[in-house]
Structure formats: C-alpha cells, structure tokens
XYZ file of C-alpha atoms in Angstrom:
565
model
C 1.437 -8.979 10.391
C 4.890 -9.397 8.830
C 7.576 -6.723 8.988
C 9.678 -6.275 5.896
C 12.872 -4.259 6.195
C 13.885 -2.603 2.923
C 17.289 -3.642 1.531
C 20.250 -1.595 2.756
C 21.310 0.967 0.144
C 24.842 1.018 -1.316
C 27.028 2.293 1.590
C 29.352 4.265 -0.715
C 26.415 6.095 -2.319
C 24.877 6.787 1.098
C 28.136 8.119 2.582
C 28.822 10.305 -0.459
C 25.314 11.814 -0.300
C 25.556 12.212 3.491
C 28.703 14.328 3.088
C 27.333 16.333 0.146
C 24.138 17.263 2.033
C 25.691 17.358 5.529
C 23.037 15.036 6.953
C 23.420 11.781 8.859
C 23.537 8.430 7.051
C 20.009 7.466 8.139
C 18.582 10.456 6.260
C 20.909 9.893 3.298
C 19.775 6.252 3.155
C 16.099 7.339 3.047
C 16.896 9.519 0.034
C 18.865 6.812 -1.801
C 15.920 4.434 -1.256
C 13.812 7.015 -3.105
C 16.191 7.108 -6.073
C 17.990 10.299 -4.983
C 21.738 9.743 -5.160
C 23.357 13.111 -5.940
C 23.328 16.654 -4.602
C 21.489 17.924 -7.716
C 18.836 15.201 -7.476
C 18.348 16.070 -3.794
C 18.039 19.748 -4.681
C 15.282 18.989 -7.240
C 13.544 16.729 -4.704
C 13.619 19.130 -1.750
C 12.971 22.235 -3.845
C 10.343 21.302 -6.462
C 10.367 23.723 -9.386
C 7.596 24.392 -11.903
C 10.302 24.931 -14.536
C 11.021 21.174 -14.320
C 7.563 20.213 -15.639
C 7.798 18.473 -19.015
C 6.815 20.063 -22.307
C 3.112 19.159 -22.768
C 3.650 18.783 -26.522
C 5.865 15.762 -25.792
C 2.574 13.880 -25.220
C 1.317 12.126 -28.330
C -1.607 13.915 -30.025
C -1.267 17.063 -27.872
C -0.701 19.192 -30.989
C -3.865 17.741 -32.553
C -5.885 18.387 -29.371
C -4.781 22.014 -29.173
C -5.444 22.615 -32.893
C -8.977 21.184 -32.598
C -9.850 23.264 -29.510
C -8.505 26.437 -31.100
C -10.500 25.722 -34.257
C -13.660 25.215 -32.161
C -13.083 28.569 -30.449
C -12.405 30.364 -33.744
C -15.523 28.821 -35.349
C -17.806 29.567 -32.392
C -18.531 25.854 -31.734
C -20.076 24.567 -28.504
C -17.562 22.581 -26.405
C -18.674 19.980 -23.837
C -16.269 19.031 -21.023
C -17.132 15.455 -20.029
C -15.732 13.605 -17.013
C -16.322 10.764 -14.639
C -18.175 11.242 -11.335
C -15.256 10.428 -9.028
C -12.740 12.909 -7.591
C -10.300 12.645 -10.498
C -13.119 13.137 -13.013
C -14.894 16.033 -11.301
C -11.656 17.906 -10.555
C -10.561 17.392 -14.192
C -13.842 18.794 -15.520
C -13.665 21.716 -13.088
C -10.076 22.494 -14.121
C -10.454 22.326 -17.922
C -13.871 24.047 -18.013
C -12.835 26.898 -15.726
C -9.663 27.519 -17.775
C -11.449 27.366 -21.142
C -14.086 29.801 -19.888
C -11.330 32.394 -19.436
C -10.771 32.148 -23.215
C -14.253 31.435 -24.539
C -17.856 31.366 -23.298
C -19.465 28.459 -25.239
C -18.274 25.831 -22.768
C -20.467 23.472 -20.706
C -19.845 20.472 -18.462
C -21.329 16.983 -18.286
C -20.937 14.352 -15.565
C -22.704 11.020 -16.262
C -25.212 9.783 -13.707
C -23.486 7.088 -11.648
C -26.607 4.931 -11.570
C -28.366 5.560 -14.889
C -25.281 5.801 -17.126
C -22.446 4.194 -15.187
C -18.726 4.778 -15.544
C -17.158 6.611 -18.467
C -18.550 7.942 -21.725
C -22.223 7.059 -22.268
C -24.493 7.005 -25.310
C -26.857 9.212 -23.312
C -24.104 11.810 -22.883
C -23.438 11.828 -26.634
C -27.173 12.191 -27.337
C -27.203 15.146 -24.927
C -24.331 16.700 -26.900
C -26.178 16.215 -30.193
C -29.456 17.621 -28.821
C -27.660 20.735 -27.574
C -25.473 21.373 -30.646
C -22.106 20.424 -29.163
C -19.625 19.509 -31.873
C -16.599 18.838 -29.647
C -16.438 16.721 -26.479
C -13.320 16.748 -24.315
C -13.462 13.565 -22.206
C -11.385 13.533 -19.014
C -10.371 10.561 -16.835
C -12.275 8.205 -19.141
C -12.649 7.132 -22.771
C -9.515 5.104 -23.520
C -11.627 2.009 -24.215
C -14.745 3.800 -25.565
C -14.307 2.687 -29.182
C -18.041 2.220 -29.821
C -19.006 5.508 -28.133
C -16.487 7.536 -30.151
C -17.652 5.866 -33.373
C -21.276 6.652 -32.414
C -20.369 10.319 -31.850
C -18.443 10.524 -35.129
C -21.557 9.433 -37.063
C -23.390 12.334 -35.431
C -20.705 14.828 -36.451
C -19.291 15.166 -32.928
C -15.520 15.090 -32.414
C -13.823 13.657 -29.327
C -10.602 14.572 -27.537
C -9.818 11.898 -24.957
C -7.630 12.669 -21.922
C -7.184 9.451 -19.942
C -4.572 7.759 -17.768
C -5.978 4.232 -17.648
C -4.412 1.345 -19.532
C -5.464 1.239 -23.184
C -6.852 -1.903 -24.769
C -5.453 -3.388 -27.985
C -7.114 -0.648 -30.029
C -7.219 3.126 -29.475
C -10.543 4.956 -30.116
C -10.633 6.838 -33.414
C -10.893 10.259 -31.785
C -9.383 13.513 -33.048
C -6.764 13.196 -30.283
C -6.109 10.625 -27.559
C -3.911 11.904 -24.729
C -2.745 9.016 -22.557
C 0.900 8.588 -21.463
C 0.229 4.844 -21.060
C -0.237 4.487 -24.831
C 2.587 2.272 -26.067
C 3.285 4.777 -28.861
C 3.453 7.786 -26.495
C 6.970 8.885 -25.559
C 5.937 11.323 -22.840
C 8.634 10.934 -20.153
C 6.313 10.613 -17.126
C 3.672 7.874 -17.207
C 1.973 8.272 -13.812
C -0.183 11.391 -14.228
C -3.777 11.157 -13.010
C -6.694 12.277 -15.205
C -6.641 15.788 -13.760
C -2.877 15.890 -14.349
C -3.462 15.180 -18.037
C -6.161 17.887 -18.048
C -3.537 20.241 -16.621
C -1.056 19.321 -19.371
C -3.781 20.160 -21.904
C -4.347 23.636 -20.458
C -0.569 24.082 -20.170
C -0.322 23.438 -23.930
C -3.258 25.761 -24.691
C -1.763 28.472 -22.460
C 1.565 28.399 -24.297
C -0.278 29.503 -27.456
C -1.919 32.345 -25.473
C 1.455 33.779 -24.426
C 0.797 32.589 -20.871
C 3.447 31.002 -18.658
C 3.217 28.228 -16.082
C 2.867 30.915 -13.387
C -0.505 31.892 -14.900
C -1.759 28.341 -14.253
C -0.690 27.869 -10.615
C -4.203 28.714 -9.369
C -5.492 25.474 -10.970
C -3.047 23.245 -9.108
C -5.281 22.920 -6.021
C -7.552 20.693 -8.123
C -4.602 18.651 -9.429
C -3.241 18.049 -5.910
C -6.627 16.746 -4.716
C -6.857 14.367 -7.692
C -3.272 13.119 -7.182
C -4.072 12.280 -3.555
C -7.481 10.738 -4.246
C -6.397 8.621 -7.219
C -3.430 7.132 -5.317
C -0.910 7.752 -8.099
C 2.838 7.806 -7.317
C 4.006 11.113 -5.835
C 7.215 11.153 -7.837
C 8.544 13.260 -10.712
C 5.923 15.585 -12.162
C 3.265 14.493 -9.672
C 5.510 15.616 -6.789
C 5.919 19.076 -8.349
C 2.178 19.413 -9.073
C 1.174 18.168 -5.591
C 3.750 20.392 -3.835
C 2.540 23.597 -5.475
C -1.101 22.475 -5.354
C -0.880 22.125 -1.574
C 0.570 25.638 -1.382
C -2.479 26.959 -3.268
C -4.853 25.022 -0.995
C -3.196 26.371 2.150
C -2.709 29.956 0.953
C -5.374 30.897 -1.610
C -7.797 28.037 -2.321
C -10.756 28.371 -4.664
C -14.072 29.075 -2.938
C -15.336 25.482 -3.013
C -12.228 24.094 -1.345
C -12.144 27.004 1.092
C -15.766 26.221 2.042
C -14.904 22.548 2.717
C -11.864 23.529 4.811
C -14.178 25.930 6.666
C -16.451 22.932 7.456
C -13.656 20.822 8.943
C -11.868 23.729 10.664
C -8.300 22.651 9.885
C -5.517 25.217 9.577
C -3.085 23.472 7.220
C -3.823 20.523 4.974
C -1.437 17.754 3.896
C -1.859 15.207 1.098
C -3.234 12.823 3.741
C -5.914 15.407 4.602
C -6.823 15.692 0.908
C -7.250 11.897 0.758
C -9.269 11.513 3.972
C -11.037 14.876 4.387
C -11.493 16.660 1.042
C -11.717 13.750 -1.443
C -14.482 11.834 0.408
C -16.631 14.961 0.460
C -16.201 15.543 -3.287
C -16.857 11.842 -3.883
C -19.939 11.869 -1.659
C -21.721 14.203 -4.081
C -21.348 11.689 -6.918
C -22.105 8.714 -4.671
C -25.253 10.011 -2.987
C -26.602 12.751 -5.273
C -24.842 13.610 -8.549
C -21.289 14.443 -9.618
C -22.551 17.781 -10.980
C -22.785 18.975 -7.381
C -19.037 18.517 -6.996
C -18.261 20.442 -10.208
C -20.597 23.264 -9.175
C -18.891 23.452 -5.771
C -15.368 23.430 -7.273
C -16.147 26.106 -9.874
C -18.372 28.376 -7.730
C -17.170 31.991 -7.748
C -19.324 33.211 -4.832
C -18.076 32.095 -1.409
C -21.470 32.174 0.350
C -22.990 29.961 -2.359
C -19.962 27.636 -2.051
C -20.576 27.392 1.713
C -24.192 26.295 0.997
C -22.960 23.677 -1.490
C -20.346 22.464 0.994
C -23.045 22.136 3.660
C -25.135 19.902 1.385
C -22.086 17.828 0.474
C -21.209 17.472 4.171
C -24.634 15.850 4.695
C -24.055 13.539 1.699
C -20.765 12.515 3.310
C -22.501 11.698 6.605
C -25.067 9.604 4.694
C -22.238 7.882 2.792
C -20.469 6.935 6.035
C -23.636 5.378 7.451
C -24.220 3.428 4.237
C -20.726 2.012 3.941
C -20.746 0.984 7.603
C -24.048 -0.924 7.353
C -23.169 -2.559 3.993
C -19.759 -3.662 5.310
C -21.498 -5.446 8.222
C -23.887 -7.180 5.776
C -21.015 -8.193 3.474
C -19.012 -9.695 6.348
C -22.107 -11.639 7.438
C -22.512 -12.947 3.868
C -18.913 -14.230 3.851
C -19.502 -16.020 7.163
C -22.901 -17.437 6.108
C -21.313 -18.835 2.911
C -18.388 -20.205 4.970
C -15.916 -18.357 2.747
C -13.604 -17.093 5.491
C -10.721 -19.216 4.170
C -11.154 -18.429 0.478
C -8.462 -16.738 -1.606
C -10.940 -13.989 -2.589
C -13.937 -12.117 -1.212
C -16.757 -11.798 -3.774
C -20.103 -10.623 -2.384
C -23.367 -9.389 -3.894
C -26.652 -7.841 -2.847
C -29.003 -6.118 -5.250
C -29.947 -3.491 -2.632
C -26.438 -2.275 -1.839
C -25.829 1.363 -2.787
C -23.621 1.470 -5.869
C -21.958 4.647 -4.663
C -20.152 3.015 -1.748
C -19.224 -0.484 -2.971
C -15.598 0.570 -3.604
C -15.275 1.806 -0.034
C -16.882 -1.413 1.249
C -14.375 -3.494 -0.774
C -11.508 -1.635 0.947
C -13.164 -2.170 4.361
C -13.499 -5.924 3.746
C -9.766 -6.163 3.030
C -9.140 -4.847 6.543
C -10.816 -8.036 7.857
C -10.008 -10.549 5.090
C -6.721 -9.548 3.467
C -7.239 -10.710 -0.123
C -8.504 -9.498 -3.550
C -12.092 -8.342 -3.086
C -15.100 -7.583 -5.294
C -18.375 -6.081 -4.102
C -21.325 -6.372 -6.520
C -24.688 -4.658 -6.652
C -27.506 -4.369 -9.172
C -27.107 -1.698 -11.838
C -29.948 -1.615 -14.362
C -30.118 -4.995 -16.075
C -26.601 -5.946 -15.020
C -24.456 -6.353 -11.931
C -21.720 -3.807 -11.280
C -18.697 -4.321 -9.033
C -15.793 -2.477 -7.545
C -12.602 -4.493 -7.216
C -9.795 -3.816 -4.750
C -6.550 -5.711 -4.395
C -3.731 -6.373 -1.956
C -0.045 -5.522 -2.202
C 1.736 -7.273 -5.042
C -1.357 -8.708 -6.748
C -2.604 -7.285 -10.086
C -6.405 -7.509 -9.977
C -6.692 -6.047 -13.501
C -4.711 -8.992 -14.926
C -6.844 -11.426 -12.911
C -10.039 -9.925 -14.344
C -8.604 -10.262 -17.866
C -8.484 -14.023 -17.273
C -12.223 -13.998 -16.407
C -13.250 -11.960 -19.447
C -15.603 -14.696 -20.769
C -18.049 -13.818 -17.960
C -17.578 -10.016 -18.000
C -19.405 -7.409 -20.075
C -17.054 -4.481 -19.391
C -14.105 -3.759 -17.123
C -11.338 -1.228 -16.641
C -8.963 0.132 -14.055
C -5.509 -0.340 -12.553
C -3.352 -2.928 -10.784
C -5.008 -2.371 -7.396
C -8.486 -1.057 -8.247
C -10.934 -1.811 -11.034
C -14.608 -1.729 -11.972
C -16.642 -4.207 -13.977
C -20.127 -5.173 -15.095
C -21.563 -8.603 -15.902
C -24.889 -10.306 -16.510
C -26.567 -11.668 -13.371
C -26.672 -15.205 -14.776
C -22.864 -15.146 -15.066
C -22.235 -14.104 -11.450
C -21.762 -17.611 -9.987
C -19.475 -18.738 -12.834
C -17.458 -15.526 -12.618
C -17.104 -15.881 -8.847
C -15.809 -19.446 -9.191
C -13.418 -18.503 -12.002
C -12.034 -15.455 -10.156
C -11.396 -17.580 -7.042
C -9.583 -20.154 -9.199
C -7.451 -17.530 -11.002
C -6.400 -15.851 -7.749
C -5.713 -19.187 -6.029
C -3.386 -20.206 -8.885
C -1.551 -16.889 -9.252
C -1.325 -15.084 -5.895
C 1.904 -15.464 -3.919
C 1.914 -16.424 -0.257
C 3.611 -13.095 0.450
C 0.656 -11.178 -1.046
C -1.750 -13.001 1.273
C -0.181 -11.617 4.463
C -0.419 -7.914 5.321
C 3.015 -6.427 5.767
C 4.588 -3.319 7.187
C 7.325 -2.025 4.919
C 10.103 -0.586 7.103
C 12.575 1.904 5.648
C 15.356 1.449 8.172
C 16.274 0.561 11.746
C 17.079 3.546 13.942
C 18.310 4.416 17.399
C 15.800 6.687 19.144
C 18.632 9.021 20.157
C 18.969 10.005 16.459
C 15.471 11.510 16.503
C 15.945 15.198 17.166
C 13.896 18.251 16.133
C 16.398 18.845 13.275
C 16.038 15.218 12.120
C 12.233 15.592 12.070
C 12.422 18.929 10.193
C 14.264 17.150 7.362
C 11.797 14.224 7.426
C 8.965 16.753 6.996
C 10.661 18.092 3.880
C 10.310 14.676 2.209
C 6.582 15.514 1.908
C 4.223 15.441 0.083
C 4.020 11.751 0.907
C 2.258 9.113 -1.149
C 2.905 6.004 -3.266
C 6.657 5.536 -3.978
C 7.412 8.297 -1.440
C 5.605 7.076 1.645
C 6.122 8.625 5.056
C 9.210 6.852 6.442
C 8.530 3.912 8.747
C 11.293 3.169 11.263
C 12.089 0.183 13.451
C 13.604 0.446 16.917
C 14.531 -2.503 19.166
C 15.447 -3.168 22.792
C 12.715 -0.926 24.186
C 10.760 -0.819 27.441
C 7.739 1.105 28.696
C 8.288 3.328 31.745
C 5.358 1.658 33.503
C 2.705 4.188 32.577
C 1.488 2.481 29.384
C -2.314 2.337 29.170
C -5.250 1.872 26.827
C -7.126 5.026 25.858
C -10.044 6.145 23.706
C -13.793 5.848 24.160
C -13.775 2.100 23.499
C -10.295 1.551 24.988
C -8.787 0.325 21.703
C -5.747 2.616 21.493
C -2.416 2.229 23.274
C -0.532 5.150 24.835
C 2.934 4.623 26.233
C 6.229 6.283 27.171
C 9.170 4.423 25.681
C 12.684 4.033 27.093
C 15.638 2.792 25.006
C 18.465 0.869 26.676
C 20.110 2.581 29.646
C 19.048 5.992 28.341
C 16.308 7.192 30.700
C 14.877 9.709 28.225
C 11.235 8.871 27.464
C 9.545 9.110 24.093
C 5.780 9.539 23.753
C 4.018 7.013 21.526
C 0.446 6.280 20.467
C -0.739 3.068 18.827
C -4.180 3.361 17.253
C -6.116 0.074 17.511
C -3.154 -1.513 19.305
C -4.817 -1.678 22.738
C -4.558 -5.481 22.617
C -0.748 -5.120 22.816
C -0.855 -3.755 26.395
C 0.106 -7.122 27.998
C 3.168 -7.286 25.721
C 4.613 -3.974 26.945
C 3.818 -4.817 30.590
C 6.116 -7.854 30.488
C 9.688 -7.483 31.659
C 11.073 -8.471 28.261
C 12.028 -5.751 25.784
C 9.997 -5.131 22.648
C 10.464 -3.586 19.223
C 8.276 -1.069 17.392
C 7.505 -0.109 13.807
C 6.554 3.579 13.757
C 6.326 6.936 12.020
C 7.317 10.240 13.593
C 4.705 12.950 13.921
C 3.978 16.133 15.814
C 1.528 16.248 18.691
C -0.173 19.599 19.243
C -1.690 20.013 22.707
C -2.598 23.177 24.649
C -0.439 25.332 22.379
C 2.590 23.066 22.909
C 4.127 21.008 20.095
C 6.177 17.872 20.722
C 7.395 14.877 18.720
C 5.323 11.728 18.995
C 5.749 8.212 17.610
C 2.720 6.820 15.784
C 3.030 3.054 16.139
C 2.245 0.687 13.283
C 2.895 -2.457 15.325
C 4.664 -3.804 18.417
C 6.368 -7.191 18.662
C 8.588 -9.072 21.092
C 12.285 -8.497 20.510
C-alpha cells in the first residue's frame, strides 16, 4: 500500500482564506484543495443553495423535450417512462413518473428484464409500447447509443426522448430530444449529473412551465441523492446541492419506500455513505434477484404499510444477493489460481452458471484481492455478458474500445462498464484485453494507494475542528472525507485485536511528549499489532469520526493504514 500526500496548496491563497474564514490553515488548505479559494466560494460550498442550480433549458434539446411532453399531454397520448434496472435507472423512472402523474394520468413505467432483455433500451420494450398504444417513450439512464432501437421505434410511430449521462458514440440517436451533458455539442455548464439528475432537470424544466418553483420539487430530491451516491458521480457543483438537499429530505420527510427501508435497518440519520452501502444495495437487489419493477413500486408506493411489505421482500433479495456474491467471489478466485493468473495484468473470469445480477459486485470484490482491471463474465442468452471494474487512474472504457473487434456491445464510464460478446470470441478477447492493459497501464495504477490530504498534529483535532470537517459533507468523488497523516506516534500499551475473528485493531495513541490519548480503530488491520508493540514510533493515515457508545459521543480515528516512521 503506497501513501500519496497531495501537493501543498499555494501558501498565500491558504493564508488569505484562513483569515477570511477565521479557521486554521489546515482547514483552509483542505478547502483550497477542493477548488475553494475565496470567501464567496466557501459560502456557496458550506451553504448549498437551490437558487444556484443551473437553468435546465441550458441543456441541449431540453426545449424540444418539454414541447413534446406537453404536446403528448394535450393530445391525450400514452407516455411510457423507461429506465434501466440499476439504482440510477429505477430512481430516475420513479422520479419522472411520479412527477408526471401529478400533471397527467396516462403515464406508465417500464424496466427491462435484466436477464431476458439486458441493459438499456430493448426491442421487446418497444414492442410492448406499440402493443399498448404508447406513442412517446422517455428513456432514462440509457439510450445514448441506441441508434437501432430508436430507428425501430420511429418506424412504429413511437417517439423517443433520451435522458442519459453516459458517453455518446460518434453518432447521436435520431430521437425527438437527446438530453446528455456529455454531448460534445451541449453547452450545459455541469457535465457530471447522473441519470436521475438529468431526470430532475427535465421535471425542473416542465415545472417552470407550470408556474412551479424549485421549492415545489424538493420532495423528489431524496431519489436524486440516492442515485448520486450509488452511481459514484462527483459530489461537486450541482451534484453537491442536489445531494445536500436530498439527504435533508431523506432524514426529515422521506417517501414511504425509503422510510420503510430505513425502518428495516433502524438507523436514525443517514449520510451519503449510508445511501451507498445500505439503501442502494437494497434497491439494486430487486433488479438483481427478482425484477427492477419491484424497486420502482417500492419507491413510488403511497401506502406505508404496503411499502413495508415491499421493503421486507427486498430485504430478503438483498440477503440472497449477499450469499450469491460471496460464493461466486470464492469460485472466481479459485479460477484465477487454477489458471495460474495471479501475476497477470488483468482478471478475466467466466462461468456460465454465475448469477448475472451480482457479477459487478464480484468484479469489485476481486479487485480487493488482485488490484487490477477486472471483468467477470456469465452466460446471457446466446452471448456472454460481463461487468468491468477498474483501478485508480486506468480508463477501462478506453481499453475496451481497443478490443472492439471481439465485442458485440459495450458502454459505461472510466471505472465501470458492461459488455457482451459471442462465446467463441471469449478467449481471443481475454488475450487482447490482457495485452492492451499490459501495454497501457502505469506502474502507479497497479499499486493501491491511500490519498492523503495533509499531515496534521493530533493536538489540532478539537471538537470545533471536527464540526467544520463535518460541514464538508456530503462526501464523495472529488470531495472525499479528508484523510490525514500523523507521525511520531506510540500506543499507550493497551493496543489489541478485536472483533469476532480478531481482524480489527483497537489502540490508544500518544503523540510526542503529550500524554493525551486518542482512540483509534483499524478495521482489518489486526496484522499490524506487532508494529505498534515495538518501541519505535509509527505513523498513521486516518479519518476522523464520531463514536457513539452508551449515550456518550467521542471523537475516534478510523485508521486506513499504519506504517513505521
């Protein structure tokens, strides 16, 4: 594990901001690292404001999308809200459908079957629309590459509005409107919205023509916050504002489906991290084990008791999902060892019996053991389908582009993608992908690293210091929870391993001649016990958190790693 200390910010900028905000230079440095250099920028950062959201009509084709929806409503057309089966897709469908139903009743939803139809817009979904007299499909979190599907729908007299945030190909589908900030011809000022975020911009535009303000739409932000967390988009700019107010909705007046899930896990206040690790997996489990429709029904349910029943079913799907991903991960690791591929530049594994719903999770698990770009394949109809996951600094999407001769379809982002290929091409693809990664990955990307914001003296860490750190939240990509480094430390002699399987490290840290002790916990760092028992000093990489125990709250260090000084 390598530690990488971020570059020191410009001292003049840091000192100027420190004086303007009346905070110490460590805190000012954290802000400058996040692109906040003035009092006004700090004010916008610490006090997110819905008034700072961009005009939705700045997005290319938004005017066309709104005109087409309004025409459909005026003409009494049937509108189908179509979205992918993952968290971003199901929250998007829930958001847009529930808003449109406040204006108009002829609105239905469609989530493709993960196993029979696969990712994105399907011919089967378009046939369903035709059979049920839908003349407008609003596709969310998918469709940017669905040229053939949109053309197929057009021949049947069905119009498409596409709301996507994935990278477009060389050609844009010939839909009525294509909303995607990543279009090269779109001048929308913020490019990092998730699919549900783009769905929100659509309803924001529709609402402006209904004489509604942004305050009338706050109730929908719980869905947007969940999607922002689950889709791992940067929590900067507009996403920070949407996530901030979305978390407020979740913690104060959540919709019944979310309330029912919180009721299951019995947590008082949720953070973005809780959305990622508690709420999102449960929504995802419905699409992985049963069907994405379950998630939409839960998220749009108006009766709380019914929502509790749905949440109970989804809780069981989540338990099943956990068991599946655990057993498949063990099988995948065995396959790597059997094939003697431990020293490869990539992990590419396949078994026709692996559950398609959990292969993305398994890919992430494999990276915990073998830190390198990873693809997990399973059988899907007549083809093989894979989930790809990458490591820091390596663009797996670009790598897949170089293997396109063996691929039927692929799409995604820098760090996560999906693809399908013919079974007879699997071996050639695997060899080519290994070759591409070997020739393009840097040595730095092959070693897991801890990115450290700044070095700190433990005496700086006071309750006031932590209160300001908390206000940096919501945390996420490009605004991660600060990681500090402290050196010259000793344990007070009471360090020990804890936990059922004795894998965690608990210690009381002393700095220099100062005899004040600081509580610390290192999850899965039990093997470091001999290091802290030596007489030599050590250094730690850590985050600061609160520990709640027996009604008492204290500061606690959550260790990322420990090394010799």
